[in-house]
Amino acid sequence: RVADQMAAVVEDVRRHCLAVRGAAPPPRIALIEWIEPIMGCGHWHPELAEAAGGICVTGDMSGHVETMSLADLVAARPDVIIFGPCGFHMARSVKDLGEAAWLKSPEWAEMPAVREGRVWVADGLTYFNRSSPRVVETAQIVAEAVWPDLSGLWGHRGATLLTLEEAMGGMATQLREAHHSQPGFTNAATVQQRPAVDSGSNLKRRGCLPDA
């Protein structure tokens, strides 16, 4: 059954993350679903952070998510930052990140996660914005971003997950050009790399933009 497969994938993620984390405190994870203004993630996203051995510092399971300033994000002290903007595949996310003035500010540059190269861009539309069976693969993506020892274990690193530096350097465009559709659920033993493509989604139509 699909539910059993999903539970097995999540348990696999938990087991690997607990093994590499050991006795260390849980890393603080910022999951970002919108860029201008900055918005965190609620609903099921804190559970993704928990499955990866961390805690989400940009939202809770109530589903209500406030916009935040860069100062708010700095104050949250994230160890890892993952961008998965609502309705966007990776290439479109990279375009918007390149236009975000706050990403060029000294406050952003001085954040530990930024200095240490622990800022990531993921395929938000496919993996982060839909409450489908594929969210268990999202847990894998978060785990690969959080734990260097798990990087690439489930095939996401370099495909559906890039560092911000890699994404801004053109890898997202290369992945877009190599895109091929792979619909449906796959378990941990058969996860394939899924290059991203710019969908050109209308975010207002999808209801992803915050209220004015």
XYZ file of N, CA and C in Angstrom, residues 68-166:
297
model
N 7.753 37.881 6.977
C 8.815 38.275 7.890
C 9.812 39.174 7.182
N 10.487 39.967 7.967
C 11.558 40.804 7.439
C 12.853 40.009 7.456
N 13.873 40.554 6.816
C 15.183 39.925 6.892
C 15.667 39.894 8.338
N 15.363 40.950 9.097
C 15.746 40.978 10.514
C 15.102 39.829 11.274
N 13.852 39.495 10.932
C 13.177 38.369 11.570
C 13.885 37.055 11.243
N 14.282 36.916 9.991
C 14.971 35.692 9.574
C 16.320 35.574 10.279
N 17.032 36.673 10.375
C 18.310 36.672 11.091
C 18.092 36.277 12.549
N 17.040 36.838 13.167
C 16.753 36.563 14.575
C 16.370 35.105 14.818
N 15.869 34.423 13.802
C 15.500 33.012 13.937
C 16.719 32.104 14.028
N 17.884 32.608 13.688
C 19.158 31.905 13.795
C 19.154 30.534 13.108
N 18.768 30.491 11.841
C 18.754 29.187 11.167
C 20.163 28.677 10.887
N 20.338 27.376 11.064
C 21.593 26.724 10.679
C 21.584 26.379 9.195
N 20.383 26.159 8.668
C 20.195 25.778 7.271
C 18.993 26.545 6.734
N 19.086 27.015 5.502
C 17.986 27.723 4.849
C 17.669 27.003 3.544
N 16.391 26.695 3.340
C 15.966 26.016 2.115
C 14.844 26.820 1.470
N 15.074 27.265 0.244
C 14.051 27.964 -0.535
C 13.292 26.950 -1.391
N 11.959 26.913 -1.228
C 11.097 26.102 -2.076
C 9.845 26.901 -2.385
N 9.977 28.015 -3.129
C 8.857 28.938 -3.326
C 7.601 28.296 -3.907
N 6.465 28.756 -3.419
C 5.168 28.207 -3.778
C 4.879 28.381 -5.271
N 4.621 27.260 -5.944
C 4.229 27.282 -7.345
C 5.366 27.358 -8.331
N 6.604 27.373 -7.859
C 7.751 27.547 -8.760
C 8.619 26.304 -8.796
N 9.025 25.928 -10.001
C 10.135 25.015 -10.150
C 11.430 25.797 -9.904
N 12.543 25.094 -9.910
C 13.786 25.693 -9.459
C 14.242 26.882 -10.312
N 14.136 26.781 -11.616
C 14.645 27.850 -12.478
C 13.934 29.175 -12.217
N 12.616 29.142 -12.016
C 11.885 30.376 -11.729
C 12.260 30.916 -10.347
N 12.460 30.015 -9.391
C 12.884 30.447 -8.062
C 14.216 31.174 -8.122
N 15.132 30.635 -8.914
C 16.454 31.261 -9.052
C 16.333 32.647 -9.665
N 15.449 32.800 -10.640
C 15.236 34.108 -11.249
C 14.791 35.119 -10.205
N 13.814 34.746 -9.373
C 13.312 35.665 -8.364
C 14.341 35.924 -7.266
N 15.114 34.916 -6.912
C 16.168 35.118 -5.915
C 17.210 36.109 -6.435
N 17.492 36.032 -7.716
C 18.461 36.955 -8.301
C 17.989 38.395 -8.294
N 16.671 38.599 -8.197
C 16.108 39.948 -8.189
C 15.818 40.468 -6.789
N 16.040 39.639 -5.767
C 15.731 40.026 -4.385
C 16.848 40.894 -3.816
N 16.525 42.156 -3.521
C 17.545 43.089 -3.031
C 18.125 42.646 -1.696
N 17.299 42.024 -0.843
C 17.781 41.667 0.494
C 18.845 40.584 0.455
N 18.917 39.816 -0.653
C 19.973 38.818 -0.775
C 21.342 39.446 -1.059
N 21.338 40.726 -1.329
C 22.596 41.433 -1.581
C 23.009 42.297 -0.384
N 22.281 42.179 0.705
C 22.540 43.027 1.866
C 23.630 42.430 2.753
N 24.330 43.268 3.515
C 25.337 42.748 4.445
C 24.733 41.897 5.549
N 23.487 42.198 5.943
C 22.839 41.402 6.977
C 22.667 39.941 6.525
N 22.265 39.775 5.272
C 22.152 38.430 4.719
C 23.524 37.769 4.636
N 24.498 38.479 4.129
C 25.827 37.902 3.922
C 26.475 37.451 5.222
N 26.101 38.090 6.337
C 26.718 37.768 7.624
C 26.015 36.635 8.368
N 24.912 36.148 7.841
C 24.238 35.038 8.516
C 25.121 33.788 8.475
N 25.252 33.075 9.597
C 26.106 31.877 9.609
C 25.772 30.873 8.513
N 24.484 30.640 8.264
C 24.106 29.680 7.231
C 24.625 30.109 5.864
N 24.642 31.413 5.623
C 25.128 31.936 4.346
C 26.642 31.809 4.271
N 27.326 32.223 5.329
C 28.794 32.149 5.346
C 29.288 30.709 5.195
N 28.531 29.774 5.738
C 28.947 28.370 5.712
C 28.440 27.611 4.494
N 27.764 28.310 3.579
C 27.278 27.663 2.365
C 26.154 26.678 2.597
N 25.297 26.966 3.575
C 24.202 26.056 3.909
C 22.849 26.655 3.531
N 22.822 27.279 2.364
C 21.589 27.827 1.790
C 21.296 27.039 0.523
N 20.074 26.578 0.401
C 19.700 25.660 -0.677
C 18.480 26.166 -1.445
N 18.377 25.714 -2.692
C 17.201 25.977 -3.521
C 16.660 24.623 -3.974
N 15.351 24.438 -3.812
C 14.717 23.178 -4.187
C 13.545 23.443 -5.128
N 13.032 22.384 -5.697
C 11.877 22.454 -6.588
C 10.622 22.555 -5.722
N 10.180 23.793 -5.484
C 9.057 24.011 -4.587
C 7.755 23.429 -5.096
N 7.465 23.624 -6.371
C 6.187 23.179 -6.918
C 6.025 21.667 -6.831
N 7.077 20.938 -7.145
C 6.989 19.481 -7.166
C 7.019 18.866 -5.778
N 7.820 19.448 -4.878
C 8.098 18.757 -3.623
C 7.611 19.457 -2.351
N 7.504 20.773 -2.342
C 7.245 21.469 -1.086
C 5.829 22.026 -0.959
N 5.131 22.243 -2.050
C 3.870 22.988 -2.000
C 2.624 22.125 -2.100
N 2.788 20.832 -2.255
C 1.633 19.966 -2.442
C 1.627 18.858 -1.386
N 0.487 18.668 -0.745
C 0.371 17.617 0.271
C 0.012 16.299 -0.408
N 0.972 15.768 -1.150
C 0.794 14.529 -1.890
C 1.743 13.466 -1.332
N 1.647 12.222 -1.794
C 2.588 11.192 -1.324
C 4.054 11.557 -1.539
N 4.312 12.477 -2.447
C 5.699 12.851 -2.731
C 6.338 13.630 -1.581
N 5.571 14.065 -0.588
C 6.183 14.809 0.516
C 7.204 13.968 1.271
N 7.103 12.637 1.181
C 8.120 11.829 1.858
C 9.469 11.999 1.170
N 9.449 12.241 -0.137
C 10.693 12.551 -0.831
C 11.196 13.936 -0.432
N 10.271 14.829 -0.088
C 10.672 16.139 0.417
C 11.456 15.981 1.716
N 11.048 15.049 2.553
C 11.810 14.782 3.778
C 13.227 14.349 3.440
N 13.383 13.580 2.392
C 14.721 13.190 1.947
C 15.519 14.415 1.506
N 14.866 15.313 0.766
C 15.538 16.527 0.287
C 16.025 17.358 1.466
N 15.151 17.556 2.449
C 15.533 18.338 3.622
C 16.708 17.668 4.339
N 16.654 16.358 4.475
C 17.738 15.634 5.147
C 19.057 15.785 4.405
N 19.023 15.705 3.076
C 20.255 15.862 2.297
C 20.822 17.272 2.435
N 19.940 18.263 2.590
C 20.397 19.641 2.758
C 20.996 19.868 4.142
N 20.410 19.237 5.143
C 20.812 19.482 6.528
C 22.091 18.741 6.891
N 22.234 17.512 6.413
C 23.337 16.662 6.850
C 24.307 16.381 5.712
N 25.498 16.957 5.727
C 26.483 16.708 4.661
C 26.768 15.225 4.439
N 26.764 14.430 5.506
C 27.040 13.008 5.364
C 25.957 12.271 4.577
N 24.785 12.883 4.460
C 23.690 12.255 3.715
C 23.510 12.856 2.322
N 24.352 13.789 1.955
C 24.222 14.479 0.667
C 24.253 13.482 -0.488
N 23.189 13.470 -1.274
C 23.110 12.588 -2.432
C 22.633 11.180 -2.142
N 22.385 10.854 -0.882
C 22.014 9.483 -0.526
C 20.778 9.010 -1.269
N 19.784 9.892 -1.408
C 18.536 9.518 -2.076
C 18.431 10.109 -3.486
N 19.515 10.648 -3.995
C 19.546 11.100 -5.381
C 19.044 12.498 -5.646
N 18.857 13.319 -4.609
C 18.322 14.663 -4.824
C 19.418 15.719 -5.018
N 20.526 15.565 -4.336
C 21.613 16.550 -4.413
C 22.103 16.664 -5.848
N 22.071 17.896 -6.373
C 22.501 18.126 -7.744
C 21.400 17.944 -8.768
N 20.218 17.536 -8.321
C 19.097 17.349 -9.244
C 17.919 18.199 -8.806
N 17.269 17.824 -7.715
C 16.142 18.598 -7.195
C 16.563 19.498 -6.047
N 17.848 19.510 -5.735
C 18.387 20.304 -4.630
C 19.757 20.828 -5.005
N 19.893 22.168 -5.002
C 21.165 22.822 -5.309
C 21.505 23.815 -4.206
N 22.796 24.025 -3.970
C 23.156 25.135 -3.106
C 22.786 26.428 -3.827
N 22.606 27.493 -3.061
C 22.280 28.778 -3.675
C 23.361 29.186 -4.665
N 24.605 28.967 -4.318
C 25.713 29.318 -5.215
C 25.634 28.536 -6.517
N 25.362 27.236 -6.448
C 25.222 26.430 -7.658
C 24.050 26.911 -8.503
